[in-house]
PDB file of C-alpha atoms and ligand atoms in Angstrom:
ATOM      1  CA  MET A1020      -0.001   0.000   0.000  1.00  0.00           C
ATOM      2  CA  GLN A1021       1.399   3.432  -0.931  1.00  0.00           C
ATOM      3  CA  THR A1022       0.696   6.291   1.476  1.00  0.00           C
ATOM      4  CA  THR A1023       0.804   9.992   0.719  1.00  0.00           C
ATOM      5  CA  LYS A1024       3.248  10.974   3.424  1.00  0.00           C
ATOM      6  CA  THR A1025       6.024  13.352   2.507  1.00  0.00           C
ATOM      7  CA  ILE A1026       9.707  12.593   2.854  1.00  0.00           C
ATOM      8  CA  ARG A1027      12.893  14.663   2.600  1.00  0.00           C
ATOM      9  CA  LEU A1028      14.208  14.520  -0.935  1.00  0.00           C
ATOM     10  CA  ASP A1029      17.747  13.537   0.112  1.00  0.00           C
ATOM     11  CA  LYS A1030      16.425  10.725   2.317  1.00  0.00           C
ATOM     12  CA  ALA A1031      14.184   9.405  -0.467  1.00  0.00           C
ATOM     13  CA  LEU A1032      17.080   9.289  -2.943  1.00  0.00           C
ATOM     14  CA  CYS A1033      19.351   7.741  -0.377  1.00  0.00           C
ATOM     15  CA  ASP A1034      16.793   5.033   0.532  1.00  0.00           C
ATOM     16  CA  MET A1035      16.349   4.307  -3.162  1.00  0.00           C
ATOM     17  CA  GLY A1036      20.034   3.570  -3.461  1.00  0.00           C
ATOM     18  CA  TYR A1037      21.299   6.639  -5.298  1.00  0.00           C
ATOM     19  CA  GLY A1038      24.189   7.157  -2.896  1.00  0.00           C
ATOM     20  CA  THR A1039      25.061   8.193   0.617  1.00  0.00           C
ATOM     21  CA  ARG A1040      23.355  11.231   2.154  1.00  0.00           C
ATOM     22  CA  SER A1041      26.313  13.457   1.161  1.00  0.00           C
ATOM     23  CA  GLU A1042      26.463  12.005  -2.375  1.00  0.00           C
ATOM     24  CA  VAL A1043      22.782  12.647  -3.038  1.00  0.00           C
ATOM     25  CA  LYS A1044      23.064  16.148  -1.520  1.00  0.00           C
ATOM     26  CA  LYS A1045      25.818  16.819  -4.047  1.00  0.00           C
ATOM     27  CA  MET A1046      23.666  15.469  -6.899  1.00  0.00           C
ATOM     28  CA  ILE A1047      20.883  17.797  -5.832  1.00  0.00           C
ATOM     29  CA  SER A1048      23.130  20.872  -5.507  1.00  0.00           C
ATOM     30  CA  GLN A1049      24.580  20.108  -8.955  1.00  0.00           C
ATOM     31  CA  GLY A1050      21.080  20.488 -10.418  1.00  0.00           C
ATOM     32  CA  ARG A1051      20.831  16.861 -11.548  1.00  0.00           C
ATOM     33  CA  VAL A1052      17.479  16.268  -9.816  1.00  0.00           C
ATOM     34  CA  LYS A1053      14.158  17.561 -11.093  1.00  0.00           C
ATOM     35  CA  ILE A1054      10.770  17.376  -9.414  1.00  0.00           C
ATOM     36  CA  ASP A1055       7.771  17.887 -11.690  1.00  0.00           C
ATOM     37  CA  GLY A1056      10.094  19.187 -14.384  1.00  0.00           C
ATOM     38  CA  SER A1057      11.915  21.820 -12.275  1.00  0.00           C
ATOM     39  CA  ILE A1058      15.426  21.583 -10.913  1.00  0.00           C
ATOM     40  CA  VAL A1059      15.422  21.330  -7.137  1.00  0.00           C
ATOM     41  CA  LYS A1060      18.421  22.599  -5.208  1.00  0.00           C
ATOM     42  CA  SER A1061      17.333  22.038  -1.610  1.00  0.00           C
ATOM     43  CA  ALA A1062      18.030  18.601  -0.225  1.00  0.00           C
ATOM     44  CA  ASP A1063      15.642  19.072   2.680  1.00  0.00           C
ATOM     45  CA  LEU A1064      12.625  19.740   0.469  1.00  0.00           C
ATOM     46  CA  LYS A1065       9.678  17.623   1.664  1.00  0.00           C
ATOM     47  CA  VAL A1066       8.199  15.760  -1.277  1.00  0.00           C
ATOM     48  CA  ASP A1067       5.282  13.405  -1.780  1.00  0.00           C
ATOM     49  CA  MET A1068       7.113  10.850  -3.864  1.00  0.00           C
ATOM     50  CA  SER A1069       3.929   9.018  -4.830  1.00  0.00           C
ATOM     51  CA  ALA A1070       2.427  12.173  -6.371  1.00  0.00           C
ATOM     52  CA  CYS A1071       5.353  13.856  -8.113  1.00  0.00           C
ATOM     53  CA  THR A1072       7.518  13.146 -11.141  1.00  0.00           C
ATOM     54  CA  LEU A1073      11.153  12.606 -10.314  1.00  0.00           C
ATOM     55  CA  GLN A1074      13.984  12.847 -12.819  1.00  0.00           C
ATOM     56  CA  ILE A1075      17.658  12.188 -12.272  1.00  0.00           C
ATOM     57  CA  ASP A1076      20.014  13.273 -15.032  1.00  0.00           C
ATOM     58  CA  GLY A1077      16.996  13.624 -17.297  1.00  0.00           C
ATOM     59  CA  ALA A1078      15.689  10.069 -16.758  1.00  0.00           C
ATOM     60  CA  GLU A1079      12.351   9.598 -15.068  1.00  0.00           C
ATOM     61  CA  ILE A1080      12.576   7.475 -11.938  1.00  0.00           C
ATOM     62  CA  PHE A1081       9.658   5.404 -10.739  1.00  0.00           C
ATOM     63  CA  TYR A1082       9.461   5.632  -6.979  1.00  0.00           C
ATOM     64  CA  ASN A1083       8.439   2.532  -5.096  1.00  0.00           C
ATOM     65  CA  MET A1084       7.897   3.067  -1.433  1.00  0.00           C
ATOM     66  CA  TYR A1085       8.421  -0.639  -0.838  1.00  0.00           C
ATOM     67  CA  GLU A1086      10.792  -3.103  -2.382  1.00  0.00           C
ATOM     68  CA  TYR A1087      10.456  -6.896  -2.189  1.00  0.00           C
ATOM     69  CA  ARG A1088      13.495  -8.863  -3.267  1.00  0.00           C
ATOM     70  CA  MET A1089      14.158 -12.592  -3.146  1.00  0.00           C
ATOM     71  CA  LEU A1090      17.749 -13.568  -2.462  1.00  0.00           C
ATOM     72  CA  ASN A1091      19.309 -16.968  -2.945  1.00  0.00           C
ATOM     73  CA  LYS A1092      21.402 -16.758   0.205  1.00  0.00           C
ATOM     74  CA  PRO A1093      24.768 -18.461  -0.068  1.00  0.00           C
ATOM     75  CA  ALA A1094      26.473 -20.118   2.892  1.00  0.00           C
ATOM     76  CA  GLY A1095      28.989 -17.927   4.693  1.00  0.00           C
ATOM     77  CA  VAL A1096      26.946 -14.711   4.996  1.00  0.00           C
ATOM     78  CA  ILE A1097      24.854 -13.667   7.957  1.00  0.00           C
ATOM     79  CA  SER A1098      21.189 -12.669   7.923  1.00  0.00           C
ATOM     80  CA  ALA A1099      21.742  -9.108   9.169  1.00  0.00           C
ATOM     81  CA  THR A1100      21.762  -5.653   7.627  1.00  0.00           C
ATOM     82  CA  GLU A1101      25.295  -4.766   8.687  1.00  0.00           C
ATOM     83  CA  ASP A1102      28.130  -6.242  10.654  1.00  0.00           C
ATOM     84  CA  PRO A1103      31.638  -4.943  11.343  1.00  0.00           C
ATOM     85  CA  ARG A1104      33.271  -8.341  10.776  1.00  0.00           C
ATOM     86  CA  GLN A1105      31.122 -10.618   8.669  1.00  0.00           C
ATOM     87  CA  LYS A1106      29.571 -10.255   5.254  1.00  0.00           C
ATOM     88  CA  THR A1107      25.813  -9.751   5.452  1.00  0.00           C
ATOM     89  CA  VAL A1108      22.962 -10.570   3.093  1.00  0.00           C
ATOM     90  CA  LEU A1109      22.539  -6.834   2.506  1.00  0.00           C
ATOM     91  CA  ASP A1110      26.168  -6.538   1.403  1.00  0.00           C
ATOM     92  CA  LEU A1111      25.220  -8.909  -1.427  1.00  0.00           C
ATOM     93  CA  VAL A1112      22.537  -6.638  -2.844  1.00  0.00           C
ATOM     94  CA  ARG A1113      23.996  -3.176  -2.311  1.00  0.00           C
ATOM     95  CA  SER A1114      24.208  -1.499  -5.658  1.00  0.00           C
ATOM     96  CA  SER A1115      22.841   1.631  -7.270  1.00  0.00           C
ATOM     97  CA  GLY A1116      19.055   1.616  -7.450  1.00  0.00           C
ATOM     98  CA  VAL A1117      18.571  -1.036  -4.749  1.00  0.00           C
ATOM     99  CA  ARG A1118      16.864   0.499  -1.735  1.00  0.00           C
ATOM    100  CA  LYS A1119      19.142   0.997   1.239  1.00  0.00           C
ATOM    101  CA  ASP A1120      16.481   0.374   3.866  1.00  0.00           C
ATOM    102  CA  LEU A1121      15.884  -3.318   3.128  1.00  0.00           C
ATOM    103  CA  ALA A1122      16.082  -5.904   5.883  1.00  0.00           C
ATOM    104  CA  PRO A1123      15.838  -9.697   5.853  1.00  0.00           C
ATOM    105  CA  VAL A1124      12.512 -11.270   6.781  1.00  0.00           C
ATOM    106  CA  GLY A1125      13.722 -13.552   9.566  1.00  0.00           C
ATOM    107  CA  ARG A1126      17.028 -15.321   9.711  1.00  0.00           C
ATOM    108  CA  LEU A1127      18.776 -18.222   8.126  1.00  0.00           C
ATOM    109  CA  ASP A1128      21.864 -19.616   9.835  1.00  0.00           C
ATOM    110  CA  ILE A1129      25.222 -18.631   8.380  1.00  0.00           C
ATOM    111  CA  ASP A1130      25.612 -22.074   6.804  1.00  0.00           C
ATOM    112  CA  THR A1131      22.028 -22.261   5.486  1.00  0.00           C
ATOM    113  CA  GLU A1132      21.404 -21.445   1.834  1.00  0.00           C
ATOM    114  CA  GLY A1133      18.341 -20.516  -0.134  1.00  0.00           C
ATOM    115  CA  LEU A1134      15.288 -18.314  -0.081  1.00  0.00           C
ATOM    116  CA  LEU A1135      15.499 -15.131   1.958  1.00  0.00           C
ATOM    117  CA  LEU A1136      13.056 -12.298   1.394  1.00  0.00           C
ATOM    118  CA  LEU A1137      14.453  -8.778   1.748  1.00  0.00           C
ATOM    119  CA  THR A1138      12.055  -5.868   2.126  1.00  0.00           C
ATOM    120  CA  ASN A1139      11.443  -2.516   3.780  1.00  0.00           C
ATOM    121  CA  ASP A1140       7.751  -3.355   4.275  1.00  0.00           C
ATOM    122  CA  GLY A1141       7.678  -3.709   8.058  1.00  0.00           C
ATOM    123  CA  ALA A1142       4.002  -4.668   8.146  1.00  0.00           C
ATOM    124  CA  LEU A1143       4.458  -7.627   5.789  1.00  0.00           C
ATOM    125  CA  THR A1144       7.607  -8.701   7.648  1.00  0.00           C
ATOM    126  CA  HIS A1145       5.681  -8.653  10.892  1.00  0.00           C
ATOM    127  CA  GLN A1146       2.867 -10.758   9.428  1.00  0.00           C
ATOM    128  CA  LEU A1147       5.197 -13.329   7.875  1.00  0.00           C
ATOM    129  CA  LEU A1148       7.120 -13.744  11.118  1.00  0.00           C
ATOM    130  CA  SER A1149       4.142 -13.669  13.451  1.00  0.00           C
ATOM    131  CA  PRO A1150       4.116 -16.872  15.533  1.00  0.00           C
ATOM    132  CA  LYS A1151       0.316 -16.871  15.176  1.00  0.00           C
ATOM    133  CA  LYS A1152       0.421 -17.152  11.385  1.00  0.00           C
ATOM    134  CA  HIS A1153       2.336 -20.444  11.169  1.00  0.00           C
ATOM    135  CA  VAL A1154       3.722 -19.571   7.745  1.00  0.00           C
ATOM    136  CA  PRO A1155       5.163 -22.840   6.325  1.00  0.00           C
ATOM    137  CA  LYS A1156       8.848 -22.923   5.464  1.00  0.00           C
ATOM    138  CA  THR A1157      10.270 -25.819   3.481  1.00  0.00           C
ATOM    139  CA  TYR A1158      13.916 -26.856   3.565  1.00  0.00           C
ATOM    140  CA  PHE A1159      15.876 -29.354   1.551  1.00  0.00           C
ATOM    141  CA  THR A1160      17.917 -31.163   4.166  1.00  0.00           C
ATOM    142  CA  ARG A1161      20.873 -33.532   3.912  1.00  0.00           C
ATOM    143  CA  LEU A1162      21.686 -35.490   7.047  1.00  0.00           C
ATOM    144  CA  ASP A1163      24.639 -37.520   8.209  1.00  0.00           C
ATOM    145  CA  ALA A1164      22.555 -40.714   8.218  1.00  0.00           C
ATOM    146  CA  ALA A1165      19.279 -42.111   6.934  1.00  0.00           C
ATOM    147  CA  VAL A1166      16.029 -40.611   8.192  1.00  0.00           C
ATOM    148  CA  THR A1167      14.039 -43.635   9.315  1.00  0.00           C
ATOM    149  CA  GLU A1168      10.284 -44.080   9.119  1.00  0.00           C
ATOM    150  CA  GLU A1169      10.199 -43.865  12.906  1.00  0.00           C
ATOM    151  CA  VAL A1170      11.895 -40.451  12.882  1.00  0.00           C
ATOM    152  CA  ILE A1171       9.556 -39.240  10.133  1.00  0.00           C
ATOM    153  CA  ARG A1172       6.507 -40.347  12.110  1.00  0.00           C
ATOM    154  CA  ALA A1173       7.815 -38.603  15.237  1.00  0.00           C
ATOM    155  CA  LEU A1174       8.565 -35.336  13.427  1.00  0.00           C
ATOM    156  CA  GLU A1175       5.157 -35.444  11.784  1.00  0.00           C
ATOM    157  CA  ALA A1176       3.497 -35.908  15.152  1.00  0.00           C
ATOM    158  CA  GLY A1177       5.272 -32.878  16.663  1.00  0.00           C
ATOM    159  CA  VAL A1178       8.271 -33.067  18.961  1.00  0.00           C
ATOM    160  CA  GLU A1179       9.317 -31.576  22.270  1.00  0.00           C
ATOM    161  CA  ILE A1180      12.656 -29.849  22.006  1.00  0.00           C
ATOM    162  CA  ASP A1181      14.571 -29.348  25.204  1.00  0.00           C
ATOM    163  CA  ASP A1182      18.243 -28.630  24.613  1.00  0.00           C
ATOM    164  CA  ALA A1183      21.000 -26.160  25.419  1.00  0.00           C
ATOM    165  CA  ASP A1184      19.186 -23.465  23.386  1.00  0.00           C
ATOM    166  CA  GLY A1185      15.906 -23.813  25.310  1.00  0.00           C
ATOM    167  CA  SER A1186      12.674 -25.725  25.052  1.00  0.00           C
ATOM    168  CA  PHE A1187       9.592 -25.605  22.852  1.00  0.00           C
ATOM    169  CA  THR A1188       7.095 -27.951  21.253  1.00  0.00           C
ATOM    170  CA  ALA A1189       7.452 -28.019  17.489  1.00  0.00           C
ATOM    171  CA  LEU A1190       4.189 -28.202  15.574  1.00  0.00           C
ATOM    172  CA  PRO A1191       3.809 -31.337  13.456  1.00  0.00           C
ATOM    173  CA  ALA A1192       6.220 -31.022  10.529  1.00  0.00           C
ATOM    174  CA  LYS A1193       5.717 -32.380   7.031  1.00  0.00           C
ATOM    175  CA  ILE A1194       8.424 -34.651   5.656  1.00  0.00           C
ATOM    176  CA  GLU A1195       8.817 -35.498   2.015  1.00  0.00           C
ATOM    177  CA  GLN A1196      11.233 -38.291   1.255  1.00  0.00           C
ATOM    178  CA  THR A1197      13.555 -38.276  -1.744  1.00  0.00           C
ATOM    179  CA  ALA A1198      15.364 -41.054  -3.588  1.00  0.00           C
ATOM    180  CA  SER A1199      18.166 -40.694  -1.028  1.00  0.00           C
ATOM    181  CA  GLU A1200      17.364 -41.883   2.453  1.00  0.00           C
ATOM    182  CA  ASP A1201      19.638 -39.231   4.008  1.00  0.00           C
ATOM    183  CA  GLU A1202      17.925 -36.364   2.137  1.00  0.00           C
ATOM    184  CA  VAL A1203      14.421 -35.086   2.896  1.00  0.00           C
ATOM    185  CA  TYR A1204      12.298 -31.986   2.522  1.00  0.00           C
ATOM    186  CA  ILE A1205      11.021 -30.754   5.868  1.00  0.00           C
ATOM    187  CA  THR A1206       8.255 -28.188   6.224  1.00  0.00           C
ATOM    188  CA  ILE A1207       8.025 -26.413   9.558  1.00  0.00           C
ATOM    189  CA  TYR A1208       5.549 -23.843  10.799  1.00  0.00           C
ATOM    190  CA  GLU A1209       7.554 -21.786  13.274  1.00  0.00           C
ATOM    191  CA  GLY A1210      10.908 -20.062  13.083  1.00  0.00           C
ATOM    192  CA  LYS A1211      12.720 -20.987  16.253  1.00  0.00           C
ATOM    193  CA  TYR A1212      16.507 -20.648  16.501  1.00  0.00           C
ATOM    194  CA  HIS A1213      18.206 -23.521  14.601  1.00  0.00           C
ATOM    195  CA  GLN A1214      14.797 -25.183  14.483  1.00  0.00           C
ATOM    196  CA  ALA A1215      15.297 -27.791  11.768  1.00  0.00           C
ATOM    197  CA  LYS A1216      18.753 -28.733  13.090  1.00  0.00           C
ATOM    198  CA  ARG A1217      17.402 -29.120  16.610  1.00  0.00           C
ATOM    199  CA  MET A1218      14.450 -31.212  15.465  1.00  0.00           C
ATOM    200  CA  PHE A1219      16.734 -33.691  13.701  1.00  0.00           C
ATOM    201  CA  ALA A1220      19.313 -33.549  16.499  1.00  0.00           C
ATOM    202  CA  LYS A1221      16.637 -34.863  18.858  1.00  0.00           C
ATOM    203  CA  PHE A1222      16.960 -38.158  16.947  1.00  0.00           C
ATOM    204  CA  GLY A1223      20.762 -38.104  16.806  1.00  0.00           C
ATOM    205  CA  LEU A1224      20.865 -36.778  13.242  1.00  0.00           C
ATOM    206  CA  THR A1225      23.157 -33.947  12.158  1.00  0.00           C
ATOM    207  CA  VAL A1226      22.129 -31.616   9.358  1.00  0.00           C
ATOM    208  CA  ILE A1227      25.047 -31.324   6.965  1.00  0.00           C
ATOM    209  CA  TYR A1228      23.306 -29.187   4.344  1.00  0.00           C
ATOM    210  CA  LEU A1229      20.208 -26.995   4.641  1.00  0.00           C
ATOM    211  CA  LYS A1230      18.567 -24.966   1.913  1.00  0.00           C
ATOM    212  CA  ARG A1231      15.259 -23.126   2.197  1.00  0.00           C
ATOM    213  CA  ILE A1232      13.209 -23.587  -0.915  1.00  0.00           C
ATOM    214  CA  SER A1233       9.958 -21.887   0.058  1.00  0.00           C
ATOM    215  CA  MET A1234       8.272 -19.593   2.542  1.00  0.00           C
ATOM    216  CA  GLY A1235       4.494 -19.571   2.324  1.00  0.00           C
ATOM    217  CA  SER A1236       3.557 -19.420  -1.346  1.00  0.00           C
ATOM    218  CA  LEU A1237       6.934 -17.941  -2.283  1.00  0.00           C
ATOM    219  CA  SER A1238       9.353 -20.412  -3.872  1.00  0.00           C
ATOM    220  CA  LEU A1239      13.026 -19.900  -4.504  1.00  0.00           C
ATOM    221  CA  ASP A1240      13.692 -19.034  -8.132  1.00  0.00           C
ATOM    222  CA  GLU A1241      16.198 -21.766  -8.970  1.00  0.00           C
ATOM    223  CA  THR A1242      17.639 -19.658 -11.802  1.00  0.00           C
ATOM    224  CA  LEU A1243      19.184 -17.404  -9.134  1.00  0.00           C
ATOM    225  CA  ALA A1244      22.757 -18.464  -8.413  1.00  0.00           C
ATOM    226  CA  PRO A1245      23.786 -18.311  -4.738  1.00  0.00           C
ATOM    227  CA  GLY A1246      24.264 -14.612  -3.939  1.00  0.00           C
ATOM    228  CA  GLU A1247      21.910 -13.418  -6.684  1.00  0.00           C
ATOM    229  CA  SER A1248      18.603 -11.699  -6.068  1.00  0.00           C
ATOM    230  CA  ARG A1249      15.656 -10.350  -8.005  1.00  0.00           C
ATOM    231  CA  LEU A1250      12.509  -8.364  -7.331  1.00  0.00           C
ATOM    232  CA  LEU A1251       9.358 -10.360  -6.617  1.00  0.00           C
ATOM    233  CA  THR A1252       6.875 -10.415  -9.458  1.00  0.00           C
ATOM    234  CA  LYS A1253       3.513  -8.734  -8.932  1.00  0.00           C
ATOM    235  CA  GLU A1254       1.890 -12.175  -8.787  1.00  0.00           C
ATOM    236  CA  GLU A1255       4.315 -13.532  -6.195  1.00  0.00           C
ATOM    237  CA  LEU A1256       3.777 -10.490  -3.999  1.00  0.00           C
ATOM    238  CA  GLU A1257       0.003 -10.533  -4.266  1.00  0.00           C
ATOM    239  CA  ARG A1258      -0.136 -14.227  -3.396  1.00  0.00           C
ATOM    240  CA  LEU A1259       2.160 -13.766  -0.414  1.00  0.00           C
ATOM    241  CA  LYS A1260       0.186 -10.807   0.917  1.00  0.00           C
ATOM    242  CA  ALA A1261      -3.110 -12.627   0.433  1.00  0.00           C
ATOM    243  CA  GLU A1262      -2.059 -15.544   2.602  1.00  0.00           C
ATOM    244  CA  VAL A1263      -1.097 -13.431   5.640  1.00  0.00           C
TER     245      VAL A1263
HETATM  246  N1  URA B 495      16.365 -24.246  10.755  1.00  0.00           N
HETATM  247  C1  URA B 495      17.682 -24.255  11.055  1.00  0.00           C
HETATM  248  O1  URA B 495      18.142 -25.069  11.813  1.00  0.00           O
HETATM  249  N2  URA B 495      18.468 -23.325  10.465  1.00  0.00           N
HETATM  250  C2  URA B 495      18.010 -22.407   9.592  1.00  0.00           C
HETATM  251  O2  URA B 495      18.790 -21.587   9.079  1.00  0.00           O
HETATM  252  C3  URA B 495      16.639 -22.422   9.296  1.00  0.00           C
HETATM  253  C4  URA B 495      15.846 -23.356   9.891  1.00  0.00           C
END
């Protein structure tokens, strides 16, 4: 939903990924930015970005208040916006024209790969992560040993987790077997810390590879190489919003 609230011009350009606050201030003072056809020289001008025409260097820019981007998270990066020591998922998508105010919707462990939604839509983030919504998340999982029928039945019945990280009762999971007995798809309905790993660990199994392939109706676009991202399509976004 777009609102009609006004925003400082330099902040809007900065959020949209056109540079740091001082870089966009410079762009503005150089006369490179036009609003409704007129050059604007004051960076602190309050503008209603949804109602005006914005041009940068003569090219019209379409302002989206919200951005929704799916990332194929590679292993080795953390699900945070910034970190002094480690590479973050936001470091992977920082480039001109990508909004600077994106944040990951939830977390994947550093060694987990796959679907991670990045957005600045706080309301949708809140809905998707709400413990009451039970949004399903499916992971391809490789384990260090076969997943037996007994383990599958137990996971599908719901398990009590009580370990060094705390205790909770996991809702019944869904397990889909593959041709390999040490590889399964697990669908879980909460987002507890290390949840999938802890659920398998309860049965003495160690997860050696974990990749999220879907969250709600949103599926990872397998054409994205690890580290690549793309905007959600209108259809993907509408479906996701409709289910929360
Ligand atoms: N479960 C885990 O154990 N790790 C993740 O990154 C996601 C789900």
